[in-house]
Coordinates of N, CA and C and ligand atoms in Angstrom, one line a residue:
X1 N 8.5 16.9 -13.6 CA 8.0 16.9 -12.2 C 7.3 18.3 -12.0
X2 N 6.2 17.9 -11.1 CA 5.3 19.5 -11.3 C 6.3 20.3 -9.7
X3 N 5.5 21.3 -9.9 CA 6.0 22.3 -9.0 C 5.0 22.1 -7.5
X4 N 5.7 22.9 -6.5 CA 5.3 22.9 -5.0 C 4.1 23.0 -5.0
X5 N 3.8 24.0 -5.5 CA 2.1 25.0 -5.9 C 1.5 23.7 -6.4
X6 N 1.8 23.2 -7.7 CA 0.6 22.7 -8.1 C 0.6 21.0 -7.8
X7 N 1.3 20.9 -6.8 CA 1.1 19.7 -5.6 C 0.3 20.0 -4.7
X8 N 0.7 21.1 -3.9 CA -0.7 21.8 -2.8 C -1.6 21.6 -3.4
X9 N -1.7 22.0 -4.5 CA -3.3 22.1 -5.0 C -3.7 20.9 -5.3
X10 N -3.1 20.1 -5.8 CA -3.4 18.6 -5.8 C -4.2 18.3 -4.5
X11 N -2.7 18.7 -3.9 CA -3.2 17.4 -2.7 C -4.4 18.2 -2.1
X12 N -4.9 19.4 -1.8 CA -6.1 19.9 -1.4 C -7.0 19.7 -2.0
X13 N -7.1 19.2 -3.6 CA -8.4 19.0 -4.2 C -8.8 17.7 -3.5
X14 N -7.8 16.6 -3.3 CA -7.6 15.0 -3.2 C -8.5 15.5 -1.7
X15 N -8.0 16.1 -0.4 CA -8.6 15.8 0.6 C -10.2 16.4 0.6
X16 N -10.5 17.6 -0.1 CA -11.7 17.8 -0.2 C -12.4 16.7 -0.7
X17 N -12.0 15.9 -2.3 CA -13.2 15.0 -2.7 C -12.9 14.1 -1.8
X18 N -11.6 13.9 -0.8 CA -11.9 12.3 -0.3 C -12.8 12.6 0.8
X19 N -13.3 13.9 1.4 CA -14.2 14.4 2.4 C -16.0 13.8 2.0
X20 N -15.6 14.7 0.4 CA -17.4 14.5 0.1 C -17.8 13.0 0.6
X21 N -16.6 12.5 -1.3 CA -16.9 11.1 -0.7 C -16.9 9.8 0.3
X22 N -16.4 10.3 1.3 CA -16.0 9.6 2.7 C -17.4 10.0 3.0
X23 N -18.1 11.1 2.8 CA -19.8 11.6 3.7 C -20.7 10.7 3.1
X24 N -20.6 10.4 1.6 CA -21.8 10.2 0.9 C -21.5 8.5 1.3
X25 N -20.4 8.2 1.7 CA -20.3 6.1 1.9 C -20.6 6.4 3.3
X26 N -21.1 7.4 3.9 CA -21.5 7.3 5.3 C -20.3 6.8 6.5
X27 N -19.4 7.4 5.6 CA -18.1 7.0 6.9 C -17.3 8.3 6.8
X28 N -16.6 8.6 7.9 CA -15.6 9.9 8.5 C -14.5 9.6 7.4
X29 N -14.1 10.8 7.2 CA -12.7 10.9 6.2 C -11.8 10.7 6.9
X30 N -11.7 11.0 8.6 CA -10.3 10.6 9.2 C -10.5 8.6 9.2
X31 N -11.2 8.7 8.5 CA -11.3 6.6 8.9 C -10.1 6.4 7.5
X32 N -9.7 7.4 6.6 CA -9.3 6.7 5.4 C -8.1 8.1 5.2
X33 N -7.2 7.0 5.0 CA -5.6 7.7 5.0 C -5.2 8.4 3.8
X34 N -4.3 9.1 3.1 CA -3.9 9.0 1.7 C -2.3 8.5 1.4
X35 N -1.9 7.9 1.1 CA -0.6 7.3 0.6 C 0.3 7.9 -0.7
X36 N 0.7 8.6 -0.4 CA 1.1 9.5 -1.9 C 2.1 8.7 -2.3
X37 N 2.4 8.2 -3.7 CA 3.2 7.0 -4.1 C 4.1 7.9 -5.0
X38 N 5.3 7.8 -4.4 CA 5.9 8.7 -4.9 C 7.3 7.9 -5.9
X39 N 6.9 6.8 -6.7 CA 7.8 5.8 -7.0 C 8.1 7.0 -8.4
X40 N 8.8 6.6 -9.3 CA 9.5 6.7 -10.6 C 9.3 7.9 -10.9
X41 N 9.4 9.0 -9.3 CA 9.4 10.6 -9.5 C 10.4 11.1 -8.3
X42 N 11.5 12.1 -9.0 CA 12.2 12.7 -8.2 C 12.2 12.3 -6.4
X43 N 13.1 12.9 -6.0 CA 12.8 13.1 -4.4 C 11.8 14.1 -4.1
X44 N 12.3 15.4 -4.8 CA 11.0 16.4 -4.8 C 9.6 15.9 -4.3
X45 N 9.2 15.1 -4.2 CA 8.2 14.4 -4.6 C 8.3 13.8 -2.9
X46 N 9.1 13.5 -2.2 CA 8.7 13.3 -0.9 C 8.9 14.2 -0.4
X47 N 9.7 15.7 -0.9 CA 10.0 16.4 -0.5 C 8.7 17.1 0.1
X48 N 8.0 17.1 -0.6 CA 6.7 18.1 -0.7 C 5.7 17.4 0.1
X49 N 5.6 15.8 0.4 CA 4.9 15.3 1.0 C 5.7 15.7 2.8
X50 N 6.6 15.9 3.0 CA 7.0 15.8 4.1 C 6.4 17.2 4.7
X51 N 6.8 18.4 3.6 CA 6.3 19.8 4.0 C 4.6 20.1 4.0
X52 N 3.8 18.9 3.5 CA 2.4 18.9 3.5 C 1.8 18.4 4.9
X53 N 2.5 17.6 5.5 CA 2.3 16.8 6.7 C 1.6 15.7 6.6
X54 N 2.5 15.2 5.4 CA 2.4 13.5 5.2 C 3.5 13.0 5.4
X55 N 2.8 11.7 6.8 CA 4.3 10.9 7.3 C 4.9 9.7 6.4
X56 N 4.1 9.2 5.5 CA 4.7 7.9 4.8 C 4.3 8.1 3.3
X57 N 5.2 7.2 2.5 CA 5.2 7.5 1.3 C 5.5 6.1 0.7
X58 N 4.6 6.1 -0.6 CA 4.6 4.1 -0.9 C 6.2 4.3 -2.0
X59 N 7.0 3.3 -2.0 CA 7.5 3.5 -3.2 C 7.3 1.4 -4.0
X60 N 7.8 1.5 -5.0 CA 7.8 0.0 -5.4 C 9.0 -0.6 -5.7
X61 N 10.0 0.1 -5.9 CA 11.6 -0.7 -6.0 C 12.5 -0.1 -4.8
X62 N 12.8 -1.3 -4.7 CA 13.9 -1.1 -3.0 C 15.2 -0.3 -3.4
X63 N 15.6 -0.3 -4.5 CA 17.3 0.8 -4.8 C 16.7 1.7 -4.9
X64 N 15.3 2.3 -5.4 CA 14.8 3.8 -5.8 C 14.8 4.5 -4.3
X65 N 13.8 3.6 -3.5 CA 13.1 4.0 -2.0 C 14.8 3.9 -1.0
X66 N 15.5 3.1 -1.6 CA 16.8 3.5 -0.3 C 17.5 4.3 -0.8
X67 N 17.5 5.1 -2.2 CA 18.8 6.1 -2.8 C 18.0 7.4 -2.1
X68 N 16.7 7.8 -2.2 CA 15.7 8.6 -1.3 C 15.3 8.5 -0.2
X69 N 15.5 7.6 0.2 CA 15.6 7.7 2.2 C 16.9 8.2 2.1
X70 N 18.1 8.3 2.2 CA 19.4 8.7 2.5 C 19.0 10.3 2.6
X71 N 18.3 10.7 1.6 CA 18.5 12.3 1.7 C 17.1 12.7 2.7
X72 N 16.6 11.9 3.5 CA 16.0 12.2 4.3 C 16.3 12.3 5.9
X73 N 16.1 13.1 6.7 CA 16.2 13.1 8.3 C 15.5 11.8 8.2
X74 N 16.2 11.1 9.5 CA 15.7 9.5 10.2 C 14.2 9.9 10.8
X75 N 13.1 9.4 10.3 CA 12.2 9.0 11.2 C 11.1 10.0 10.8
X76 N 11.5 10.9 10.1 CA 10.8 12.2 9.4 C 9.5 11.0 8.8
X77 N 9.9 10.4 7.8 CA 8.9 9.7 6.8 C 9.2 8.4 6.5
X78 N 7.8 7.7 7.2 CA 8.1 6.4 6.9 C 7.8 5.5 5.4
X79 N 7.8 4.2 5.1 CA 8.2 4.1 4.0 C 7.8 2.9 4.3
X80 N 6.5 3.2 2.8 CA 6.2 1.4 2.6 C 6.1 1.1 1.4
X81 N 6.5 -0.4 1.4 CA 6.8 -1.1 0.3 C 5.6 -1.6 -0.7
X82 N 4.9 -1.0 -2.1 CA 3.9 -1.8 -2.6 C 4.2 -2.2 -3.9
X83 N 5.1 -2.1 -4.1 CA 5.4 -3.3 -5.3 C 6.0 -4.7 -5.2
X84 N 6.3 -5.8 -6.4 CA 6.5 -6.8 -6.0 C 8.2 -6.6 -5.4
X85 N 8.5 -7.4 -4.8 CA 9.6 -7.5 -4.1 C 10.3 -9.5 -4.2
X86 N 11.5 -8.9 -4.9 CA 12.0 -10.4 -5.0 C 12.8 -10.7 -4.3
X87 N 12.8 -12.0 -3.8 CA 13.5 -12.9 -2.7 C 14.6 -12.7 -2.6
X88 N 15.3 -12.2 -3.3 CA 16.8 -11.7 -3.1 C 17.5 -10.2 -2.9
X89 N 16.2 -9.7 -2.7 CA 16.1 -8.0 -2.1 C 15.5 -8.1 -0.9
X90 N 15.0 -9.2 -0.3 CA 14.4 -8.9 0.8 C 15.0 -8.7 2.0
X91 N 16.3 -9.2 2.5 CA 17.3 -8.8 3.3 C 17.4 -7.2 3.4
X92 N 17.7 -6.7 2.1 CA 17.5 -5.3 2.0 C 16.3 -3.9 2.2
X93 N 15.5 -4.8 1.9 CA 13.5 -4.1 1.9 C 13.5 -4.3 3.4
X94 N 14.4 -5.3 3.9 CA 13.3 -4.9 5.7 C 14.4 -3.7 6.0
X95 N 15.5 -3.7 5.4 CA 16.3 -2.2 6.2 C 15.5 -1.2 5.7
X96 N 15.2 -0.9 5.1 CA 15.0 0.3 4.0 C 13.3 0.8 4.9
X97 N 12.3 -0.3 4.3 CA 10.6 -0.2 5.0 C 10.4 -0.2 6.1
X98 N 9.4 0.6 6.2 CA 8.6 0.5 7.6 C 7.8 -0.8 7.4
X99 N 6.9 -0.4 6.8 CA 6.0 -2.1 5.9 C 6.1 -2.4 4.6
X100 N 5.7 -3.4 4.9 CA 5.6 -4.0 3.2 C 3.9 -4.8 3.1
X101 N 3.5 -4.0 2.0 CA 2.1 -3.7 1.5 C 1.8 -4.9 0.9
X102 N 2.7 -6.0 0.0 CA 2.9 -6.4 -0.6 C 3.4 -7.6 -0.7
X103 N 3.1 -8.6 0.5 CA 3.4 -9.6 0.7 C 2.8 -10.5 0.4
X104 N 3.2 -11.3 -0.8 CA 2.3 -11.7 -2.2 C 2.2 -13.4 -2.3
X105 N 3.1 -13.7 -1.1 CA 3.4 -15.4 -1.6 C 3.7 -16.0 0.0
X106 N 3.3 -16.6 -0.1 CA 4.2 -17.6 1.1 C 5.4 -17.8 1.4
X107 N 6.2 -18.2 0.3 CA 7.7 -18.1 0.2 C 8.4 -16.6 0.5
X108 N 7.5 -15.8 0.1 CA 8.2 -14.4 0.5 C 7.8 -14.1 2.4
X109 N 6.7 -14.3 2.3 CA 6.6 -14.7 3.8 C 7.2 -15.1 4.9
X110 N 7.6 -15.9 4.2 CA 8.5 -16.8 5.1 C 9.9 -17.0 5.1
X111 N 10.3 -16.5 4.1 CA 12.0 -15.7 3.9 C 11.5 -14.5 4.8
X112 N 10.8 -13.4 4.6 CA 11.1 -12.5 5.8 C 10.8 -12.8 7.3
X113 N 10.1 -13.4 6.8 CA 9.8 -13.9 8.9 C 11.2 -14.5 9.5
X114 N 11.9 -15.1 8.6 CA 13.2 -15.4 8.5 C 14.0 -14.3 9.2
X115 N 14.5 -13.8 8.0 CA 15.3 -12.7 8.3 C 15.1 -11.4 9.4
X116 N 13.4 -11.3 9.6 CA 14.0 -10.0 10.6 C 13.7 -11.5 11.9
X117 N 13.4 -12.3 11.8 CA 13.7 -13.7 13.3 C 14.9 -13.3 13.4
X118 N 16.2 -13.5 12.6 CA 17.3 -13.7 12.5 C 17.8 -12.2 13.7
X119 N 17.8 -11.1 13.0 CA 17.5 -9.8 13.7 C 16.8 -9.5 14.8
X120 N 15.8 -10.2 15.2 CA 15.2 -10.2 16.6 C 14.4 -8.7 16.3
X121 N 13.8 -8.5 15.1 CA 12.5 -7.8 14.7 C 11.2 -8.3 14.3
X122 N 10.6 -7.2 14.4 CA 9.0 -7.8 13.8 C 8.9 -6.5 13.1
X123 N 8.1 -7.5 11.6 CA 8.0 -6.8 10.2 C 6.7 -6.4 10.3
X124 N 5.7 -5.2 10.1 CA 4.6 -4.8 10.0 C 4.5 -5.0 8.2
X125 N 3.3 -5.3 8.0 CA 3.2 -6.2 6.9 C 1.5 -6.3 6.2
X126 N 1.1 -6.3 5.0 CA -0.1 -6.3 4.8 C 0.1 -7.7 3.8
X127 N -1.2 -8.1 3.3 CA -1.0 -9.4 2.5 C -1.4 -8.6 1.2
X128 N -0.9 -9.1 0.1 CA -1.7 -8.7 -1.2 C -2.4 -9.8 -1.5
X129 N -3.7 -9.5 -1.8 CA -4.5 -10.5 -2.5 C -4.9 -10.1 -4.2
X130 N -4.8 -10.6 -4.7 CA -4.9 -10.5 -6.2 C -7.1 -10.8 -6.4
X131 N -7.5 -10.0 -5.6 CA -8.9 -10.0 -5.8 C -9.8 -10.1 -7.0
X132 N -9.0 -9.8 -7.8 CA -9.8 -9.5 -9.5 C -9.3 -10.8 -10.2
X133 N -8.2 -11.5 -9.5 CA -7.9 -12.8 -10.5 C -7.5 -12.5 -11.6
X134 N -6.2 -11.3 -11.3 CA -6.1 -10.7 -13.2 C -4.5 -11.3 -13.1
X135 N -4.7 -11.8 -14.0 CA -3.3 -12.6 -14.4 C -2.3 -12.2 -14.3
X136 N -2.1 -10.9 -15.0 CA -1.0 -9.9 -15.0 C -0.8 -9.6 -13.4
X137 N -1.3 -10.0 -12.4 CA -0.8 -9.2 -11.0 C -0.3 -10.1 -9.9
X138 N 0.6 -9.7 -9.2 CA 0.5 -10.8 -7.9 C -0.5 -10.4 -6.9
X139 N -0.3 -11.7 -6.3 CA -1.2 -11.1 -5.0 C -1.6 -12.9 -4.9
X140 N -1.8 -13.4 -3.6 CA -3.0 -14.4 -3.4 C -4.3 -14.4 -4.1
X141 N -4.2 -15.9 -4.8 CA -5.9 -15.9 -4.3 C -6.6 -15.9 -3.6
X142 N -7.9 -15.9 -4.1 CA -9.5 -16.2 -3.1 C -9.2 -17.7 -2.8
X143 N -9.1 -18.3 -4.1 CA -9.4 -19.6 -3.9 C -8.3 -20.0 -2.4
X144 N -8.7 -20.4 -1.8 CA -7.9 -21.6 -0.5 C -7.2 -20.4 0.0
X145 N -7.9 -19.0 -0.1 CA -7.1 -17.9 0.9 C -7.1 -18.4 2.3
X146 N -7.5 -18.9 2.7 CA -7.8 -19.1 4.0 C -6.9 -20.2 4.7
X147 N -6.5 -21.3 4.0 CA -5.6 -22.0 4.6 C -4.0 -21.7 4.5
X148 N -3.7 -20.0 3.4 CA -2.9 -19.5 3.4 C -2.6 -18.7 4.3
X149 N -3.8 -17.6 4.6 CA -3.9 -17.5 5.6 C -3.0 -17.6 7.2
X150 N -4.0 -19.1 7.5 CA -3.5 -19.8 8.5 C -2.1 -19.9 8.6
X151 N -1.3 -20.0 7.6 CA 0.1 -20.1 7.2 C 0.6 -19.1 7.8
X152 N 0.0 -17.7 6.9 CA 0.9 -16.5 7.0 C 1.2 -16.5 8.8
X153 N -0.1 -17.0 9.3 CA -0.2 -16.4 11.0 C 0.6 -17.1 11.8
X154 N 1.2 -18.3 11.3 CA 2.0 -19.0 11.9 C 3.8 -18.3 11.6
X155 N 4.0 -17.6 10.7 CA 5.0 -16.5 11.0 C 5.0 -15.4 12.1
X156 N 5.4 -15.9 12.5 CA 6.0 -15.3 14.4 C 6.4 -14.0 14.1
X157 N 6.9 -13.3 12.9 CA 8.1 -12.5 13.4 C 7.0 -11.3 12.2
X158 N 5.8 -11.6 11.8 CA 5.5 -10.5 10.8 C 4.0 -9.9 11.4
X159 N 4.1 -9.0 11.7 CA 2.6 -8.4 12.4 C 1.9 -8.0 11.1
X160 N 1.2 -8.7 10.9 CA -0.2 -8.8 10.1 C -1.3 -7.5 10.4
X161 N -1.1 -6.5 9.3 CA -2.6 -4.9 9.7 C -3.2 -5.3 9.1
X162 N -3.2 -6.0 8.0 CA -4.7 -5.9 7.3 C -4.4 -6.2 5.8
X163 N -5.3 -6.0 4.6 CA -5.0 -6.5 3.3 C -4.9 -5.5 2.4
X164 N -4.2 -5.9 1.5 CA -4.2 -4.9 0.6 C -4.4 -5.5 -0.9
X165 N -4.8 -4.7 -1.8 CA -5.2 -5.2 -3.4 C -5.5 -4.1 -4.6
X166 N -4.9 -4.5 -5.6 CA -5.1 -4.1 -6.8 C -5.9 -4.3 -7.9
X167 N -6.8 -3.0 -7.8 CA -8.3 -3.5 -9.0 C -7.4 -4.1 -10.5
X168 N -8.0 -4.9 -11.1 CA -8.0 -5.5 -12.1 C -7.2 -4.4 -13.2
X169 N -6.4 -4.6 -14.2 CA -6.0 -3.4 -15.5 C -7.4 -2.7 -16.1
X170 N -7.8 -4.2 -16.6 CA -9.0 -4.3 -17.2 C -10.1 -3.9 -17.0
X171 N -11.3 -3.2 -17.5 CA -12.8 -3.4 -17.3 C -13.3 -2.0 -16.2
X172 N -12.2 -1.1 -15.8 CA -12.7 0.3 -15.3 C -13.6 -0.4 -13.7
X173 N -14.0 1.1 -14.0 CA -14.8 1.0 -12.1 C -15.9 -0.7 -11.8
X174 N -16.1 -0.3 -12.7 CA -17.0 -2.0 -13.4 C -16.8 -3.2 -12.4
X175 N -14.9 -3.1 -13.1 CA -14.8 -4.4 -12.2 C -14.0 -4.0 -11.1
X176 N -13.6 -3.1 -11.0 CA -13.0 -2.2 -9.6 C -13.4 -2.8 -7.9
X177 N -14.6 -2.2 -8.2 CA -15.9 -2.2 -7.1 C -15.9 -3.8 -6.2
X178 N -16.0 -4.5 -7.4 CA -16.6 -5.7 -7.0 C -14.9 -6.4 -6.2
X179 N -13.7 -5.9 -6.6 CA -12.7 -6.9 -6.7 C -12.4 -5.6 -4.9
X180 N -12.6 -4.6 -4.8 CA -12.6 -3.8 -3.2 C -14.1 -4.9 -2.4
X181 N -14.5 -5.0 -3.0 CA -15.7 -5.2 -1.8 C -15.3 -6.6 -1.8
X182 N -15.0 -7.6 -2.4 CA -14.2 -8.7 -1.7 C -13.1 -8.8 -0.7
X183 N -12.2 -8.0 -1.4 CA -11.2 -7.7 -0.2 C -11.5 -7.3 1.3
X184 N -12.7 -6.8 1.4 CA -13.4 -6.6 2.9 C -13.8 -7.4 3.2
X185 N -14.5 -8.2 2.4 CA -15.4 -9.6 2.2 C -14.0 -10.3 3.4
X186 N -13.3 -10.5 2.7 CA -12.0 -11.7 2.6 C -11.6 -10.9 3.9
X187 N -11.4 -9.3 4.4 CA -10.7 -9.0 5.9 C -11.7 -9.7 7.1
X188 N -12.9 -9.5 6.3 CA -13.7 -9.8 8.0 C -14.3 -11.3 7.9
X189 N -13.7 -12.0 7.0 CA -13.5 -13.5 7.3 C -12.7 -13.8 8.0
X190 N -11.3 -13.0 7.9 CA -9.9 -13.6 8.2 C -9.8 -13.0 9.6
X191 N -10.4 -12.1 9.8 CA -10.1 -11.3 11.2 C -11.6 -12.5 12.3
X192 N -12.5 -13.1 12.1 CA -13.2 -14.1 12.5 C -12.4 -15.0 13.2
X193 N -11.5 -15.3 11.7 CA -10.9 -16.7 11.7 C -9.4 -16.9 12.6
X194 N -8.8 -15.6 12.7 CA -7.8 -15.4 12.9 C -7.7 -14.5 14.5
X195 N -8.9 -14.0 14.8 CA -8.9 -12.8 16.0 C -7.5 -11.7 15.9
X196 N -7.3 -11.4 14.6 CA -6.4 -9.9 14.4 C -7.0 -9.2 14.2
X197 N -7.1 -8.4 14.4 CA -7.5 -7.1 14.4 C -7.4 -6.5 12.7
X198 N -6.5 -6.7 11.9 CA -7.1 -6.7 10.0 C -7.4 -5.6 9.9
X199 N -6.9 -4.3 10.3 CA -7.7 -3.1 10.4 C -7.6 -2.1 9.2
X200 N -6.2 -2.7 8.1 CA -5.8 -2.0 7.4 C -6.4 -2.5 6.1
X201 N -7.0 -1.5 5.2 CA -7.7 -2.2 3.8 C -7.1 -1.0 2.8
X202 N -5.7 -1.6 2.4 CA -5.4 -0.6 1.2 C -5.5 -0.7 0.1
X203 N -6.8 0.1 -0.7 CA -7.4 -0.3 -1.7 C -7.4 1.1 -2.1
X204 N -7.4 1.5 -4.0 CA -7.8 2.3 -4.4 C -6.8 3.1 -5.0
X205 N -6.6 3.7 -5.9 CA -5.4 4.6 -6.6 C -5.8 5.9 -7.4
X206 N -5.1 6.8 -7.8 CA -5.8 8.1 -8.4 C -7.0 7.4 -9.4
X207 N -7.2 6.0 -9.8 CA -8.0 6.3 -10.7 C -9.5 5.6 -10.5
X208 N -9.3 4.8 -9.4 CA -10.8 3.7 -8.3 C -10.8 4.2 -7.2
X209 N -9.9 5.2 -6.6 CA -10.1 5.2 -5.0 C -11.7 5.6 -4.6
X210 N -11.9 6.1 -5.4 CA -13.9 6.7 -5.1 C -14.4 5.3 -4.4
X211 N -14.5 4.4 -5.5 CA -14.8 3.1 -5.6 C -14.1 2.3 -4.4
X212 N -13.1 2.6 -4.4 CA -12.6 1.7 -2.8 C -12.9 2.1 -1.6
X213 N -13.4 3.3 -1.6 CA -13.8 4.3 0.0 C -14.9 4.3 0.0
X214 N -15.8 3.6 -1.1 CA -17.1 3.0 -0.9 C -17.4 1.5 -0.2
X215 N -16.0 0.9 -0.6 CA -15.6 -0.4 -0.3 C -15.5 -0.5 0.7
X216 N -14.8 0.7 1.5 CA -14.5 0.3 3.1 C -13.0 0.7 3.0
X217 N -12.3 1.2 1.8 CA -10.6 1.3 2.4 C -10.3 2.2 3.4
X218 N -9.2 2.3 3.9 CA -8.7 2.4 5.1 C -7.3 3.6 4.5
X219 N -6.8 3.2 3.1 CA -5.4 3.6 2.7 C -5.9 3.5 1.4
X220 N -5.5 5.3 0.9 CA -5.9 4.8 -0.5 C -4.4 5.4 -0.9
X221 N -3.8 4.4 -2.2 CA -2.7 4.9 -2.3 C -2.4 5.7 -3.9
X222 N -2.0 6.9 -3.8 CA -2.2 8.2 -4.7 C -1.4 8.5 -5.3
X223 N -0.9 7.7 -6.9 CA 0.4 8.7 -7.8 C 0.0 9.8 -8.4
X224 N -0.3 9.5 -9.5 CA 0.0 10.5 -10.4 C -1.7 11.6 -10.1
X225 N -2.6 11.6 -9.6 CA -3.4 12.4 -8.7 C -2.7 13.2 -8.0
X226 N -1.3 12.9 -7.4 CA -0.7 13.8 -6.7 C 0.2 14.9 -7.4
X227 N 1.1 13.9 -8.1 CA 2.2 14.5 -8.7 C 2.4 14.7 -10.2
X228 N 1.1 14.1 -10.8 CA 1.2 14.3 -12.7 C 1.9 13.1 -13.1
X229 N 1.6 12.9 -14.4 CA 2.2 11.2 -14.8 C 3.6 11.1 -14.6
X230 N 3.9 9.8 -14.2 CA 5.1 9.5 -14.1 C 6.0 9.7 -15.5
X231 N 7.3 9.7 -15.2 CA 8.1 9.4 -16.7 C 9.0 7.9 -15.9
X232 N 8.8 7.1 -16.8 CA 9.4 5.9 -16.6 C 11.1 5.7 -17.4
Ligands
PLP1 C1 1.9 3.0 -8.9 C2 1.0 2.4 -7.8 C3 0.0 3.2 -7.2 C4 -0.3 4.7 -7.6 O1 -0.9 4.7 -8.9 P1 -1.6 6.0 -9.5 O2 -2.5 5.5 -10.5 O3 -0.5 6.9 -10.0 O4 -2.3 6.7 -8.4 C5 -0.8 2.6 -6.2 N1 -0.6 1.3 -5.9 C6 0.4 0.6 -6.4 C7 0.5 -0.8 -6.0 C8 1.2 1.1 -7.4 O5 2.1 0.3 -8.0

């Protein structure tokens, strides 16, 4: 794990280039968040985000993100879910998250619409769409997104911000680009079709976010840019 110092300086290089390039796509840098993903690294690691004056932090397994909320003050930093999440953690993931980034299936959908109904909550929630069609990922497709869609909106109990997606393994900025600029494609279809508001586009990671904040993202979410490679 790196040290305090050379997280500051991370994270200050991160806000200067997300400045340039937030000017040169001709849009405000306050339009686009940073997400520091602080999964399969110490607490340290939210620690430093908390003292930087960053309120949320992504993690991807629900025992990692609830054994590290515990050593946090309540309310300090909120906590969103962007990895896959299985049916039989989800009872647990709504105690734990604020949102879940990563709502990949229908069936997951609609087990949680379930459980926080059950609770008499509402889940703030992003869809993942699998925009690059890369096998290895979850997420929706393109194909018949739309009648999925209509589905997800008929869950009562999950407030829908907007979409989220992961560029392809494969094929670099190349095919990066193209698999962000659908996912806007596919927000301002669904926001047409649906009158939500879809305001959230979390696209982009230490290694395409350039590419996504060209795209239009909204939330780009930042590991090892922040904190140095993970150890798994
Ligand atoms: C791990 C992860 C990130 C951060 O990846 P880096 O390449 O370290 O920035 C972003 N989004 C998701 C969904 C992840 O799983």
């Amino acid at each position: 794990m790196i040290s305090d110092n050379e997280f500051f300086k991370n994270f200050s290089l991160l806000q200067e280039q997300l400045t340039v390039l937030a000017e040169q796509s001709g849009r405000k840098s306050d339009e686009i968040r940073i997400l520091p993903v602080t999964k399969n690294h110490p607490f340290d690691a939210v620690d430093f985000c908390g003292r930087a004056g960053l309120s949320a932090v992504g993690e991807n397994r629900v025992q990692e993100a609830a054994e590290k909320r515990e050593q946090v003050a309540e309310k300090e930093i909120t906590w969103e879910l962007i990895g896959h999440l299985q049916s039989n953690k989800a009872a647990q993931a709504v105690e734990i998250f604020d949102r879940i980034q990563s709502v990949d299936s229908l069936k997951l959908a609609r087990r949680l619409d379930r459980i926080v109904g059950e609770r008499g909550k509402v889940l703030r929630c992003l869809i993942q769409v699998n925009t690059g069609a890369d096998p290895g990922k979850f997420g929706f497709l393109e194909e018949g997104f739309d009648r999925n869609f209509e589905a997800l909106c008929g869950c009562s109990h999950l407030q829908i911000e907007g979409l989220m997606t992961i560029a392809p393994l494969e094929g670099g900025k190349e095919t990066a680009r193209p698999a962000f600029a659908r996912l806007r494609e596919l927000a301002d279809d669904m926001r047409r079709a649906s009158g939500l508001a879809l305001d959230e586009l979390s696209m982009g990671m230490s290694g395409d976010w350039p590419e996504a904040v060209a795209e239009g993202s909204t939330l780009i979410r930042v590991g090892s840019a922040l904190f140095g490679a993970r150890t798994y």
